[in-house]
PDB file of C-alpha atoms and ligand atoms in Angstrom:
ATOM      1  CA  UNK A  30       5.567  -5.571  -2.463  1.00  0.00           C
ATOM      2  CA  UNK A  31       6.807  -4.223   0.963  1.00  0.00           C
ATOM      3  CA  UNK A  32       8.389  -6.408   3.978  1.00  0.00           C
ATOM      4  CA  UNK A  33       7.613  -6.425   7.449  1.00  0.00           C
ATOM      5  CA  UNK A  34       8.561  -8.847  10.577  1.00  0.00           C
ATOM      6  CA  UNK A  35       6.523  -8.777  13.053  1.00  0.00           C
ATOM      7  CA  UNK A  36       7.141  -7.950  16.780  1.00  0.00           C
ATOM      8  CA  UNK A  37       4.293  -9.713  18.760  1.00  0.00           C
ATOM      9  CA  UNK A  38       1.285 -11.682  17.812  1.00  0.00           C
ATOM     10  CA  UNK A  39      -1.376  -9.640  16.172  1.00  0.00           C
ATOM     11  CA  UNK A  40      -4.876  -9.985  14.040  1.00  0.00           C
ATOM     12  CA  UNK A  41      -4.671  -8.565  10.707  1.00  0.00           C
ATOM     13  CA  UNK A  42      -8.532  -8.386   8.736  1.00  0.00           C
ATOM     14  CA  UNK A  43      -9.076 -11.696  11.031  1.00  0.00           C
ATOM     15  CA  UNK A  44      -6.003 -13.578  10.534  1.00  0.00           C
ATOM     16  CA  UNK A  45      -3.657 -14.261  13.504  1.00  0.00           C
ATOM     17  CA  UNK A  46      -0.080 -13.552  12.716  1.00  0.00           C
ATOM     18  CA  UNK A  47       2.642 -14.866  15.244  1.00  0.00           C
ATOM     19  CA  UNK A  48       5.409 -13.264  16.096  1.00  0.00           C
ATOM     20  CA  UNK A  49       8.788 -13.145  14.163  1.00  0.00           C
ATOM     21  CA  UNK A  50       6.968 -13.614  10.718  1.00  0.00           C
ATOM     22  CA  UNK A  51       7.682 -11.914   7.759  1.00  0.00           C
ATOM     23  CA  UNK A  52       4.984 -10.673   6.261  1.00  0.00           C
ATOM     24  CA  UNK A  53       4.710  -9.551   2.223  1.00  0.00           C
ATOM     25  CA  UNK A  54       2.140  -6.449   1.485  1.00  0.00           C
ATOM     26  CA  UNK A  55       1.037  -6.285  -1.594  1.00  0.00           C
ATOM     27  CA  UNK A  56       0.869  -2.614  -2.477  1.00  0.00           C
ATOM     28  CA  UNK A  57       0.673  -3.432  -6.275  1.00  0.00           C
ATOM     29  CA  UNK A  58      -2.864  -5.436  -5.326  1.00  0.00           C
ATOM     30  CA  UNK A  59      -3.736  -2.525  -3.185  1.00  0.00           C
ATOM     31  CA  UNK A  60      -3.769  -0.063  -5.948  1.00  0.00           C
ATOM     32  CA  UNK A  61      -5.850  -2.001  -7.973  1.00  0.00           C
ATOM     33  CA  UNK A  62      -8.351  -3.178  -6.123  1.00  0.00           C
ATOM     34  CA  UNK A  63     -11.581  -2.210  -7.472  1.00  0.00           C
ATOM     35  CA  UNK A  64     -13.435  -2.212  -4.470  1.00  0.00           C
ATOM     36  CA  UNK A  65     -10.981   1.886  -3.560  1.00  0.00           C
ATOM     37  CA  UNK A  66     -10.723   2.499  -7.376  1.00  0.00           C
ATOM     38  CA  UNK A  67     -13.249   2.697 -10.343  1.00  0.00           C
ATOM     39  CA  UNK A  68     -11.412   0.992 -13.372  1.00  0.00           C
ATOM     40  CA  UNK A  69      -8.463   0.311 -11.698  1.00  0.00           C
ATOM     41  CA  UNK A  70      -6.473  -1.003 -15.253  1.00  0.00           C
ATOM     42  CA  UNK A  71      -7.607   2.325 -16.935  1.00  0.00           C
ATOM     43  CA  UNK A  72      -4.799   4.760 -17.360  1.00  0.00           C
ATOM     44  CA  UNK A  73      -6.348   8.106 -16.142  1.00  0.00           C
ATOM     45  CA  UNK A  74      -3.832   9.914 -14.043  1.00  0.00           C
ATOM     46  CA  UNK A  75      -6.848  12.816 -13.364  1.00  0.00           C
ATOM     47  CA  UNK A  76      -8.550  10.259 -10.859  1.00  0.00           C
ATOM     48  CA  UNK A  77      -5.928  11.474  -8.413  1.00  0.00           C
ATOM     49  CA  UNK A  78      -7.587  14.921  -8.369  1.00  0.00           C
ATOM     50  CA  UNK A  79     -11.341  13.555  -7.996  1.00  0.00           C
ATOM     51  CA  UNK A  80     -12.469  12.531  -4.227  1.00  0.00           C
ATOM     52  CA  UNK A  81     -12.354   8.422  -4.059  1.00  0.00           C
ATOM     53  CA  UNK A  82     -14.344   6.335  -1.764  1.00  0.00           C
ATOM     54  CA  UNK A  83     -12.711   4.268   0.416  1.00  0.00           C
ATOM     55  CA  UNK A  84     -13.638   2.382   3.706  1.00  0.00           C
ATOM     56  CA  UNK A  85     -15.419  -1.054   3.201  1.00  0.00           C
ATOM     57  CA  UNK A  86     -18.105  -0.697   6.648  1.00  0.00           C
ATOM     58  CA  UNK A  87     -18.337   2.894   6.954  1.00  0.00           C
ATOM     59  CA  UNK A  88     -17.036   4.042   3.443  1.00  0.00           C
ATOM     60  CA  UNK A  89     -15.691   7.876   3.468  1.00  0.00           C
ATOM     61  CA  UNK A  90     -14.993  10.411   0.701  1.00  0.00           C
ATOM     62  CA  UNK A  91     -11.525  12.078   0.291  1.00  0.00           C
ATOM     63  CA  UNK A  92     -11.281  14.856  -1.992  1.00  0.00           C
ATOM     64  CA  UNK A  93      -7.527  13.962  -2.299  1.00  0.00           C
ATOM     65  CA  UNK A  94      -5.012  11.110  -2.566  1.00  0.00           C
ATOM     66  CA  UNK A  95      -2.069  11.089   0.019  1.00  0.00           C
ATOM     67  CA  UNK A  96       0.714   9.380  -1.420  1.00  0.00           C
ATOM     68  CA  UNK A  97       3.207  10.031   1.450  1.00  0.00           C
ATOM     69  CA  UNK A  98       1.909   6.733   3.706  1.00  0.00           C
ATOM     70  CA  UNK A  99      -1.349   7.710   5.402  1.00  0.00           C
ATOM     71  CA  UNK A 100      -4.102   6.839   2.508  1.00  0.00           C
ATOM     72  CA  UNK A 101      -3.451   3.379   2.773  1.00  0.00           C
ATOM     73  CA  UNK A 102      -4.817   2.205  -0.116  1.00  0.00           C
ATOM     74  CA  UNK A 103      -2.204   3.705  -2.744  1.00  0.00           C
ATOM     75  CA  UNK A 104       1.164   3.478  -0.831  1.00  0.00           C
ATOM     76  CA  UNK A 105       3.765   4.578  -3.618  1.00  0.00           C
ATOM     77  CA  UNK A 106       6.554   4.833  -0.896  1.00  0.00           C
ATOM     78  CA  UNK A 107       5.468   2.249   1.506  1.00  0.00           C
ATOM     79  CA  UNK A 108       4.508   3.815   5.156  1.00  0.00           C
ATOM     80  CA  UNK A 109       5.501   4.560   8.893  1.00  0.00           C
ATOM     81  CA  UNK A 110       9.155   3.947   9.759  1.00  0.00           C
ATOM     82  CA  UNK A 111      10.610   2.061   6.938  1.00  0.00           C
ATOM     83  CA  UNK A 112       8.819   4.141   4.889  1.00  0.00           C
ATOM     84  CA  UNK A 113      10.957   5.318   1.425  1.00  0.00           C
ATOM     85  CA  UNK A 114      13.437   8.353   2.902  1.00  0.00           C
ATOM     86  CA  UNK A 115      13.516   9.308  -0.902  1.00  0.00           C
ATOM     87  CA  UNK A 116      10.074  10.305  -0.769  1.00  0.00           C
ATOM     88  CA  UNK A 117      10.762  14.326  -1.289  1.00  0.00           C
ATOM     89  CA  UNK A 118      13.835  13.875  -3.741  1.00  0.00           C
ATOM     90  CA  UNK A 119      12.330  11.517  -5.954  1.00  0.00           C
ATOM     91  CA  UNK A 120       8.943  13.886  -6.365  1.00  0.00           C
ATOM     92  CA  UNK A 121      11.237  16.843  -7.129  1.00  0.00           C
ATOM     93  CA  UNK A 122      13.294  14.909  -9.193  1.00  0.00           C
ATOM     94  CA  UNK A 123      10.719  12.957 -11.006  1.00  0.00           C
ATOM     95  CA  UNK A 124       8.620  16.247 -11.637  1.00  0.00           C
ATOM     96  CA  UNK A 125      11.904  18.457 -13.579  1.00  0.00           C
ATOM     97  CA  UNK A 126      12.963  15.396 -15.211  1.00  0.00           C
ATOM     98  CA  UNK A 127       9.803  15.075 -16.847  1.00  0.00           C
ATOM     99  CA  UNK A 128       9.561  18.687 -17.374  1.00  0.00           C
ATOM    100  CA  UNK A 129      12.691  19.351 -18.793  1.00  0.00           C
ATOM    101  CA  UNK A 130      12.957  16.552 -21.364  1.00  0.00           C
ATOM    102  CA  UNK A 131       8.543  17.960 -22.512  1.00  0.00           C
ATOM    103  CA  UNK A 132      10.301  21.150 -22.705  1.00  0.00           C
ATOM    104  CA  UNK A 133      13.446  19.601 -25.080  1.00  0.00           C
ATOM    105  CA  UNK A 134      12.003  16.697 -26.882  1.00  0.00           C
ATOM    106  CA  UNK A 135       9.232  15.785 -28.981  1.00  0.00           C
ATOM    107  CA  UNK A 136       8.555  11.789 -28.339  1.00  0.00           C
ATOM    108  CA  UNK A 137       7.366   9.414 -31.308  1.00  0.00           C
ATOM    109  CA  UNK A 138       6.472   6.120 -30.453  1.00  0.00           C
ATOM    110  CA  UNK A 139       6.719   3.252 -33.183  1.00  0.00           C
ATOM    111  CA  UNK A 140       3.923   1.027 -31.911  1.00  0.00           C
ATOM    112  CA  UNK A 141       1.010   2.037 -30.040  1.00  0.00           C
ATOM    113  CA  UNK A 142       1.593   2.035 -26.446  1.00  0.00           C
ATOM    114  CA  UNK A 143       0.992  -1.227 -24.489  1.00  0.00           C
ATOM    115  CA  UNK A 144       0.131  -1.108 -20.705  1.00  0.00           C
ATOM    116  CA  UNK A 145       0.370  -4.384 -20.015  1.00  0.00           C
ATOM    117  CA  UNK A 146       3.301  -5.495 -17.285  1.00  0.00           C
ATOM    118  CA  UNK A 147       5.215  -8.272 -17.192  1.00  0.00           C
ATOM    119  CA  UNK A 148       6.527  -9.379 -13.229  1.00  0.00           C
ATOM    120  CA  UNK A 149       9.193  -7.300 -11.514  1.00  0.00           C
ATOM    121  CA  UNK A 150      10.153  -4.816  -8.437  1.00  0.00           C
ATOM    122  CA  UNK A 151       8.935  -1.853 -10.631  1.00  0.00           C
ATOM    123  CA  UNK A 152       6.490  -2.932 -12.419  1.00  0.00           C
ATOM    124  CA  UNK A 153       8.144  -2.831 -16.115  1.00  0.00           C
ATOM    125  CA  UNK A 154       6.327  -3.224 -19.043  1.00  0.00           C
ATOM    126  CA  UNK A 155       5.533  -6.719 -21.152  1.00  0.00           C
ATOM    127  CA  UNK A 156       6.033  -4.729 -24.177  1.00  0.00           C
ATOM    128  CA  UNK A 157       9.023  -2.345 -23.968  1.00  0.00           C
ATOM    129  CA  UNK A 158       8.291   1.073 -25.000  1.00  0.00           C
ATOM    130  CA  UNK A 159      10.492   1.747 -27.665  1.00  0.00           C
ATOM    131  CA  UNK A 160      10.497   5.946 -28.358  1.00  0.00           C
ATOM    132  CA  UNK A 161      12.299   8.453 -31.039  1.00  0.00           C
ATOM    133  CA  UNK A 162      13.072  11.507 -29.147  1.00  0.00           C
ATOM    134  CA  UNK A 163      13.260  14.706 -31.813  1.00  0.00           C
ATOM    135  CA  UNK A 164      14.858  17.730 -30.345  1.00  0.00           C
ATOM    136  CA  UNK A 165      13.161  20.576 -30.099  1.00  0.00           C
ATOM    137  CA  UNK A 166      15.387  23.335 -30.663  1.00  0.00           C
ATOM    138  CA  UNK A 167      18.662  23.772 -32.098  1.00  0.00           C
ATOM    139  CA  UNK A 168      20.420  22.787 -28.824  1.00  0.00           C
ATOM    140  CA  UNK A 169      18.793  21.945 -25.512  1.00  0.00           C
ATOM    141  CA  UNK A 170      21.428  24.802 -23.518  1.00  0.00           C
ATOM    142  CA  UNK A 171      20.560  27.108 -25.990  1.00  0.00           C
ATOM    143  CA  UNK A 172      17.234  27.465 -23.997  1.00  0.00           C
ATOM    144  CA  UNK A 173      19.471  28.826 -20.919  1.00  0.00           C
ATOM    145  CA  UNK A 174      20.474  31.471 -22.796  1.00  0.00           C
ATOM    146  CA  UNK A 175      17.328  32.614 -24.390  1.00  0.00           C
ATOM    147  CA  UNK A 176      14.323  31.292 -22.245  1.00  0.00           C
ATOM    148  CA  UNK A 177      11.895  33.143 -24.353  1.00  0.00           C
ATOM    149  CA  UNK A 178      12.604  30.433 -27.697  1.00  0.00           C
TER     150      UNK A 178
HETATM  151  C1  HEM B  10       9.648   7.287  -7.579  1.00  0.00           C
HETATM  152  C2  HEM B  10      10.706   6.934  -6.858  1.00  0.00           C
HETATM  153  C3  HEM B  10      10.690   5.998  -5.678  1.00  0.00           C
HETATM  154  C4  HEM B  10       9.726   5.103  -5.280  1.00  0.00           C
HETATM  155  C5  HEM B  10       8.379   4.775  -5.953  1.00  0.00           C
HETATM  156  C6  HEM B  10      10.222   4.455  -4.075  1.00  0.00           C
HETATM  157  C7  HEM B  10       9.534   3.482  -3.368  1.00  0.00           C
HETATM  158  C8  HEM B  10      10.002   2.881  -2.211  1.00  0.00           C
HETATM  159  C9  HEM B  10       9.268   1.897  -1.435  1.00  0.00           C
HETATM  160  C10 HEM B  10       7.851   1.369  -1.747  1.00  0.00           C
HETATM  161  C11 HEM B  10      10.041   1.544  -0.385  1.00  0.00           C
HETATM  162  C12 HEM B  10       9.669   0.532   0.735  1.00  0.00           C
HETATM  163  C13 HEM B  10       8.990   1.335   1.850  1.00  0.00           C
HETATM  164  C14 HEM B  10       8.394   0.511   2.970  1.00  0.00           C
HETATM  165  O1  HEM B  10       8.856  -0.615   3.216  1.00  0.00           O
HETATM  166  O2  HEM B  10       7.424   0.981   3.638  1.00  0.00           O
HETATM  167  C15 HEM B  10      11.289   2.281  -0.489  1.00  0.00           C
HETATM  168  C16 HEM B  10      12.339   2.182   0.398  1.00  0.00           C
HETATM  169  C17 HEM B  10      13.513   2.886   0.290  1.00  0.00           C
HETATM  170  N1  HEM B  10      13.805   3.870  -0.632  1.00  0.00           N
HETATM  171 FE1  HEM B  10      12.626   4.473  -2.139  1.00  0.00          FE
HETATM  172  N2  HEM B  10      11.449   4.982  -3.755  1.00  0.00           N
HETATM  173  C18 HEM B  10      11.769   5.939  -4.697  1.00  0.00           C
HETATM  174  C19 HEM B  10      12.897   6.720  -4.728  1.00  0.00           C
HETATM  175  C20 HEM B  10      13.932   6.674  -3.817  1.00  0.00           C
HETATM  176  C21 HEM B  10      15.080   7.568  -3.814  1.00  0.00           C
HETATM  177  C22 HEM B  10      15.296   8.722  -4.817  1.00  0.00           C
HETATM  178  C23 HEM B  10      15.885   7.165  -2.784  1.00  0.00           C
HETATM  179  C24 HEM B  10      17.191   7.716  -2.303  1.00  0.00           C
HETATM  180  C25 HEM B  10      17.740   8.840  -2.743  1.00  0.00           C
HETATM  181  C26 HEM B  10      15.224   6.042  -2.136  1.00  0.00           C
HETATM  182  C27 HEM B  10      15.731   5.350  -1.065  1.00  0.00           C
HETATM  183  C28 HEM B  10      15.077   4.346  -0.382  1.00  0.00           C
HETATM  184  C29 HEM B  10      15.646   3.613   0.757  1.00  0.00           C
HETATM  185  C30 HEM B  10      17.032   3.810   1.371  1.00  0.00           C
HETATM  186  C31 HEM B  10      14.659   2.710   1.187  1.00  0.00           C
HETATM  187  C32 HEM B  10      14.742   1.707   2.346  1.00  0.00           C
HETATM  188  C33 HEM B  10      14.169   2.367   3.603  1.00  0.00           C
HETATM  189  C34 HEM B  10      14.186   1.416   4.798  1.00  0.00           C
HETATM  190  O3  HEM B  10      14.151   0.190   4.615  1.00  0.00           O
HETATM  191  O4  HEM B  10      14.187   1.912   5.957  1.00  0.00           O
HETATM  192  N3  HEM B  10      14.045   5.784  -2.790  1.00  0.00           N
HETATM  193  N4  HEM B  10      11.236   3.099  -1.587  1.00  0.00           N
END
């Protein structure tokens, strides 16, 4: 969910909205609304390399899936000025996290994994996702010193 106020009166998909409101977007709606994305509940990350059809009167194809605020109909980081100045760090970040501890660990989950979410600001899970992480080498630094183990 993203905030805005806003300035002057305006029409928004038909509704008039006065000015000085505070208005709620639901982005979490947005990116499951199965009139932009087939399955939207199905957990298959690949859909963001296949073109999607968006548009409702004059539907158009894009062969990719902005997520920095111009695609509106998956906005990760929210868009235009309040838009998340994290944006860059947190893709770095989020991509050699997730490297490094493939690269160190071997997971093993206990249950089988349950996507369903419970409310919240980051969408957590209903079900916590309870993991045993097994090293996979001797010592994770060792891998600085030989990169070819
Ligand atoms: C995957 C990670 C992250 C996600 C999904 C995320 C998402 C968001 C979203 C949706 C907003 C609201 C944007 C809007 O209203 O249009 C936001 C705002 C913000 N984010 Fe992030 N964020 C992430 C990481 C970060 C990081 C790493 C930082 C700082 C280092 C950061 C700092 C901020 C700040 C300061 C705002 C408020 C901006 C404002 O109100 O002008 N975020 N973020």
């Amino acid at each position: 969910m993203i905030s805005r106020k806003s300035v002057n009166e305006c029409i928004v998909a038909g509704h008039t909205i006065p000015p000085n409101t505070l208005l709620f977007v639901n982005i979490w709606s947005i990116g499951r609304n199965p009139k932009y994305w087939e399955n939207p509940l199905e957990f298959r990350p690949k859909r963001f390399l296949e073109p999607i059809k968006t548009g409702d009167d004059d539907p158009i194809t894009r062969n990719f899936i902005d997520v920095k605020g111009q695609h509106f109909e998956f906005l990760p980081f929210g868009s235009g000025r309040r838009g998340c100045p994290g944006m860059v760090l947190a893709m770095q970040e989020l991509l050699a996290v997730v490297a490094v501890m493939m690269q160190c660990f071997d997971f093993e989950t206990t249950k089988s994994v349950d996507m369903a979410e419970r409310p919240g600001l980051t969408s957590p899970r209903a079900t916590d996702l309870i993991c045993r992480l097994k090293l996979r080498m001797d010592h994770p630094l060792k891998m600085l010193h030989n990169p070819q183990d």
